[in-house]
Short mmCIF file of C-alpha atoms in Angstrom, two decimals:
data_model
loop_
_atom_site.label_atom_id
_atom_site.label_comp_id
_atom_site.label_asym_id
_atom_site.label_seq_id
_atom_site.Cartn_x
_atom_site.Cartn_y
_atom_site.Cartn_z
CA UNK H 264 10.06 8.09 -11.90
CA UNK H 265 10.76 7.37 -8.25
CA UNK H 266 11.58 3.75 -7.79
CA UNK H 267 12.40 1.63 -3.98
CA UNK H 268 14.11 -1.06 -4.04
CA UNK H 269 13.59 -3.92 -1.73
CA UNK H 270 15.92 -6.81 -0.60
CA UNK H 271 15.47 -9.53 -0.04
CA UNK H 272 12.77 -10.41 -2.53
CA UNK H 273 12.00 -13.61 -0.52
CA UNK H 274 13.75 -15.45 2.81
CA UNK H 275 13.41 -18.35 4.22
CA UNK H 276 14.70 -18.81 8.07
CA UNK H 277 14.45 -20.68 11.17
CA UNK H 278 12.51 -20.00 13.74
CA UNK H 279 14.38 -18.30 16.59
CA UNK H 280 16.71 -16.23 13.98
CA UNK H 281 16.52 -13.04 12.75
CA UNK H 282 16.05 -11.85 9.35
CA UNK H 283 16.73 -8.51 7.95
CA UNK H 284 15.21 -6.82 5.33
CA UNK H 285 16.32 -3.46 3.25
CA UNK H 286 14.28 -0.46 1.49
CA UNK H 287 16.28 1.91 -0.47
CA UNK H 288 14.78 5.16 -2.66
CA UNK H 289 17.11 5.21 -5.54
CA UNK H 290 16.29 8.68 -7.20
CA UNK H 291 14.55 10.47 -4.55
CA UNK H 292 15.05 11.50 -0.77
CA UNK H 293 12.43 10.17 1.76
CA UNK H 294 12.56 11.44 5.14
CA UNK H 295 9.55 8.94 6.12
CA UNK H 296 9.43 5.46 5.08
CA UNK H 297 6.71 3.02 5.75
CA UNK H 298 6.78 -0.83 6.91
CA UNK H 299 3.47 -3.14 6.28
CA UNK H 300 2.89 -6.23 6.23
CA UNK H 301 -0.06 -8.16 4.35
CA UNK H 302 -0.99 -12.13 5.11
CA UNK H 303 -2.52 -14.33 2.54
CA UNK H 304 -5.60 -12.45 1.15
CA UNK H 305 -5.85 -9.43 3.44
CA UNK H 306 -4.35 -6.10 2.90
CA UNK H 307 -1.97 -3.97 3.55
CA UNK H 308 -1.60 -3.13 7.35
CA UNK H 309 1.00 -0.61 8.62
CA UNK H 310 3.77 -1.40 11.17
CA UNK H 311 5.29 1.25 11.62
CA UNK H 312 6.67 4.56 10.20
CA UNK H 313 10.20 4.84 9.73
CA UNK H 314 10.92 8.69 10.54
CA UNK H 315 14.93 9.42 9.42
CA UNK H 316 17.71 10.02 12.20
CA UNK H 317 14.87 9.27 14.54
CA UNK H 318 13.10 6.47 16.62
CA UNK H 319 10.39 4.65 14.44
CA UNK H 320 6.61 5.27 15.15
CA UNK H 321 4.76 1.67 15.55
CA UNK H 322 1.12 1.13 15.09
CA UNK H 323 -1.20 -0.38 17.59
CA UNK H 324 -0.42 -4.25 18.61
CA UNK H 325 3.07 -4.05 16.44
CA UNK H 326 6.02 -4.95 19.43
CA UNK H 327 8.67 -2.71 18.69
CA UNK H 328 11.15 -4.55 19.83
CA UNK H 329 10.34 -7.69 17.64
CA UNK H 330 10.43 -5.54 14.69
CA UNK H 331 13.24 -3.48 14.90
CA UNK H 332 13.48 -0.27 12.44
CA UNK H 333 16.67 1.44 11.18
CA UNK H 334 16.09 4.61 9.20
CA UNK H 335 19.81 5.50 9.48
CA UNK H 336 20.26 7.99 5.88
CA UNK H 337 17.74 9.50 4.00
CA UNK H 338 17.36 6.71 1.31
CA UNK H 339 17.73 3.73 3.51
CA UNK H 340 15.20 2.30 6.38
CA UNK H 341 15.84 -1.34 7.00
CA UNK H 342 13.53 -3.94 9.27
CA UNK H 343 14.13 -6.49 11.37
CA UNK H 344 12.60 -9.28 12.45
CA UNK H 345 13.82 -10.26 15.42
CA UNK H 346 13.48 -13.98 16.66
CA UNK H 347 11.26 -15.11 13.82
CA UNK H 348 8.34 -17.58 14.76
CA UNK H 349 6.32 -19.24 11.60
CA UNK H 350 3.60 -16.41 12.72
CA UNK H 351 5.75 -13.71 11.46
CA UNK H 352 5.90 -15.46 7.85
CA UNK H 353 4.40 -12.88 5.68
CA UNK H 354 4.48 -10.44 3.01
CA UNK H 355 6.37 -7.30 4.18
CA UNK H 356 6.40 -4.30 1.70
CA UNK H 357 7.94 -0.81 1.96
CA UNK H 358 6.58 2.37 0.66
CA UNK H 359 7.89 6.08 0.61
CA UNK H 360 6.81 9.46 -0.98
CA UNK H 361 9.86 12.22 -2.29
CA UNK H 362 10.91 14.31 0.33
CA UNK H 363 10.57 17.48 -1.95
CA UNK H 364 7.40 19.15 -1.71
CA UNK H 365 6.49 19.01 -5.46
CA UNK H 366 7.86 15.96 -5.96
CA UNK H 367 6.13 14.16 -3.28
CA UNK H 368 2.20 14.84 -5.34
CA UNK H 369 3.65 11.83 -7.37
CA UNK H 370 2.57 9.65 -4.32
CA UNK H 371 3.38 6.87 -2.40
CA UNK H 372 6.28 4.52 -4.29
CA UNK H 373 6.21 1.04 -2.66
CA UNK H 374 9.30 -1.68 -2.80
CA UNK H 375 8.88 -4.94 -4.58
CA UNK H 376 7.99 -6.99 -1.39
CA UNK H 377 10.15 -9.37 0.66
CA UNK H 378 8.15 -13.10 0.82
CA UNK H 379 8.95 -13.96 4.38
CA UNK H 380 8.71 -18.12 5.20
CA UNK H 381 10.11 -18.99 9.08
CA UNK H 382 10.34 -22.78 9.51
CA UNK L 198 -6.98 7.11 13.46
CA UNK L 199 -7.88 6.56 9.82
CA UNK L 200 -10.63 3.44 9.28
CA UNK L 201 -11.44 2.68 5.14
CA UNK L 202 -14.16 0.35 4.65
CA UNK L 203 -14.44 -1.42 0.79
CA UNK L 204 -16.92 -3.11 -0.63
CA UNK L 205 -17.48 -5.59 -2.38
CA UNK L 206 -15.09 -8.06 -1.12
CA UNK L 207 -15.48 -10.15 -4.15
CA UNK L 208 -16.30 -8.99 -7.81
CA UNK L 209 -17.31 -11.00 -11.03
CA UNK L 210 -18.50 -9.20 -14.31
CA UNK L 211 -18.51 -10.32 -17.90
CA UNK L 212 -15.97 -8.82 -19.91
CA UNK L 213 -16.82 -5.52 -21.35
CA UNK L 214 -19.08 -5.50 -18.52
CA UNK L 215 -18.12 -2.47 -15.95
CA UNK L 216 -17.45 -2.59 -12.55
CA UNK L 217 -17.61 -0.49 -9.42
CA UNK L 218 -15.70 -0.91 -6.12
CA UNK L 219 -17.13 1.76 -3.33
CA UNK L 220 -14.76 2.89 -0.45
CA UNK L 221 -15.32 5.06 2.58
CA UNK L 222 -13.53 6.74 5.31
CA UNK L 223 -13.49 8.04 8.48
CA UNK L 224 -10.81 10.59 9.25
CA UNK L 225 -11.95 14.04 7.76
CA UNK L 226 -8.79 15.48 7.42
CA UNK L 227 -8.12 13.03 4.70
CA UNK L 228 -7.68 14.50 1.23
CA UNK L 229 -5.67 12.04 -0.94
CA UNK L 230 -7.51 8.81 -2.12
CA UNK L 231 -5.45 6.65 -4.69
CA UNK L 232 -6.49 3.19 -5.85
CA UNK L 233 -3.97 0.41 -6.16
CA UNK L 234 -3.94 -3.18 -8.52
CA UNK L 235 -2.46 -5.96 -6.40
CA UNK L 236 -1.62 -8.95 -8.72
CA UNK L 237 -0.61 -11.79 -6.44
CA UNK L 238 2.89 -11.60 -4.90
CA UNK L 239 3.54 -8.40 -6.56
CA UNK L 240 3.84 -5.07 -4.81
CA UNK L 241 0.64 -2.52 -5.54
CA UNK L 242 0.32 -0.47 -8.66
CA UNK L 243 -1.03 2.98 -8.42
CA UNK L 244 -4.07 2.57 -11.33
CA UNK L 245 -5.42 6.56 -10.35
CA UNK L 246 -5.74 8.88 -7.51
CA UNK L 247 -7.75 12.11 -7.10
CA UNK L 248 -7.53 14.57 -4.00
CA UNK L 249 -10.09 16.63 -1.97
CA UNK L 250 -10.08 19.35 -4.53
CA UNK L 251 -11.99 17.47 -7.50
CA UNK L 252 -15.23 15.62 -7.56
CA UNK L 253 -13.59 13.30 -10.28
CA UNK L 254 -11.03 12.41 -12.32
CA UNK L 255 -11.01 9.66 -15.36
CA UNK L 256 -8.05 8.02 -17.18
CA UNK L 257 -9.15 6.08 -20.42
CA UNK L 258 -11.00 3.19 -19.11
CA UNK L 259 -10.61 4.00 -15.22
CA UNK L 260 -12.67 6.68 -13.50
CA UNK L 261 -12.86 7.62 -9.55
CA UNK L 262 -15.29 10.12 -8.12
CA UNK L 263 -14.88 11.43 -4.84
CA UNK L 264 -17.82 12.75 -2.39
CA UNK L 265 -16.02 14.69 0.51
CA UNK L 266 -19.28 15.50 2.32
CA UNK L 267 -20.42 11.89 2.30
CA UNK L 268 -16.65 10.65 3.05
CA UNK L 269 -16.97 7.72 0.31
CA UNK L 270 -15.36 7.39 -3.15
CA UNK L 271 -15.60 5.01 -5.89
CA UNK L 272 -13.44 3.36 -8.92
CA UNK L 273 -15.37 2.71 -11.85
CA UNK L 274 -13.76 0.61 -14.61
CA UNK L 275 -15.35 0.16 -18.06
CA UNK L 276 -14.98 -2.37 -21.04
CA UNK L 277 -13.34 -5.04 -18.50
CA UNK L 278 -10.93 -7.11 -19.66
CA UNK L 279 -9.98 -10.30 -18.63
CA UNK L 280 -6.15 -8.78 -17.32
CA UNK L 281 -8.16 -6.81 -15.46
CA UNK L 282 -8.82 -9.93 -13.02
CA UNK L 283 -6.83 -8.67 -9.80
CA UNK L 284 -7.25 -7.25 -6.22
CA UNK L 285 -7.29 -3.62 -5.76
CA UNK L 286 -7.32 -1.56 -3.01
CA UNK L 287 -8.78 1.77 -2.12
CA UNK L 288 -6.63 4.04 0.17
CA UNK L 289 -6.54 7.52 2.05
CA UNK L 290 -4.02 9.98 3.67
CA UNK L 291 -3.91 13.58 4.76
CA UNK L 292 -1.49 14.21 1.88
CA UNK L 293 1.84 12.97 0.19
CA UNK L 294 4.85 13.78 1.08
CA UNK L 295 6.31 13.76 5.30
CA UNK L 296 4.58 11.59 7.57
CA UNK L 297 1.30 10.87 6.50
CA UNK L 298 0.42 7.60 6.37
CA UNK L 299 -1.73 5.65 3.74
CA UNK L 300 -4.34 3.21 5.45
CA UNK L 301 -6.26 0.72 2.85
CA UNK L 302 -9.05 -0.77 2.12
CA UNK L 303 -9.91 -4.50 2.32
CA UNK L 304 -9.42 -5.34 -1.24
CA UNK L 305 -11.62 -6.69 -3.74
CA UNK L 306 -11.14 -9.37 -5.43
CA UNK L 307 -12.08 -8.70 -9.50
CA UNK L 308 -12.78 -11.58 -11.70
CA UNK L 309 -13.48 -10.55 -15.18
CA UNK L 310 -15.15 -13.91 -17.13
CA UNK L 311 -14.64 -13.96 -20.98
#
């Protein structure tokens, strides 16, 4: 089955640094990846979508240029959090469906999660 | 853009009790609705999904029905168990695959009591 993989699991940094975090698609292609982020007992909200050899699309009230999206090959997107305040600690999760048209009714494969503490 | 609305926010049956969780949306155009089990710290776990095309769809103890005129669909689970204690989350797109995006639910929170 399709599986992301997501590094780092959890990072702690402090505030004023900048913390970078990976999603990979190991057996599939994913032109579009997606960033969210979910706080203590809320859900999922997107950031942004992560659009391949292209500039990321951010949703309302996300600052672009604090979160800064890399969607460089077809299998990698990374995020960055750019000069991380103990606001930004969070649960950030990746998520991508197949590129391939048939392969893509599987869903919506999401990464592990990356535990984000800024002290 | 997309708005889903869940309900309840909080859940507690008796085990082999069953439970429903009730979702609606907003955008139209939507025509994929999976539901996702959140255990704490973990990422979510697709549990079913059903698209525009059926009115339901049931996997052993886990049923969703979908009402595309009404814009609200439901997850029914039967004979709880007590792993079944978790969040979940309802969810819609305009599809898999390319850009479309998946907006959730709130969550509820499912307590199954022994």
């Amino acid at each position: 089955g399709a599986v992301v993989s997501q590094h780092p699991s959890w990072v702690i940094c402090k505030s004023g640094t900048s913390v970078k975090i990976e999603c990979r698609s190991l057996d599939f292609q994913a032109t579009t990846m997606f960033w969210y982020r979910q706080f203590p007992k809320q859900s999922l909200m997107l950031m942004a979508t992560s659009n391949e050899g292209s500039k990321a699309t951010y949703e309302q009230g996300v600052e672009k240029d604090k979160f800064l999206i890399n969607h460089a090959s077809l299998t990698l997107s990374t995020l960055t959090v750019t000069s991380a305040h103990p606001e930004d600690s969070s649960f950030y999760i990746c998520s991508a469906s197949d590129t391939d048209r048939a392969r893509a009714n599987y869903g919506y494969t999401f990464g592990s999660g990356t535990r984000l503490t800024v002290v | 853009g997309e708005n889903v609305e869940q309900h309840p926010s909080t859940l507690s049956v008796q085990e082999g009790d069953s439970a429903v969780i009730k979702c609606t949306y907003s955008d139209s155009a939507s025509n994929y609705f999976p539901w996702y089990k959140q255990e704490l710290g973990k990422r979510p776990q697709l549990i079913i999904d059903i698209r525009s095309n059926v009115g339901e769809k049931k996997d052993q103890r886990i049923a969703v029905t979908l009402n595309k005129t009404a814009k609200h669909f439901s997850l029914h689970i039967t004979e709880t168990q007590p792993e079944d204690s978790a969040v979940y989350f309802c969810a819609a797109s305009r599809g898999t695959g390319g850009g479309n995006k998946l907006t959730f639910g709130t969550g509820t929170q499912l307590k199954v009591e022994l």
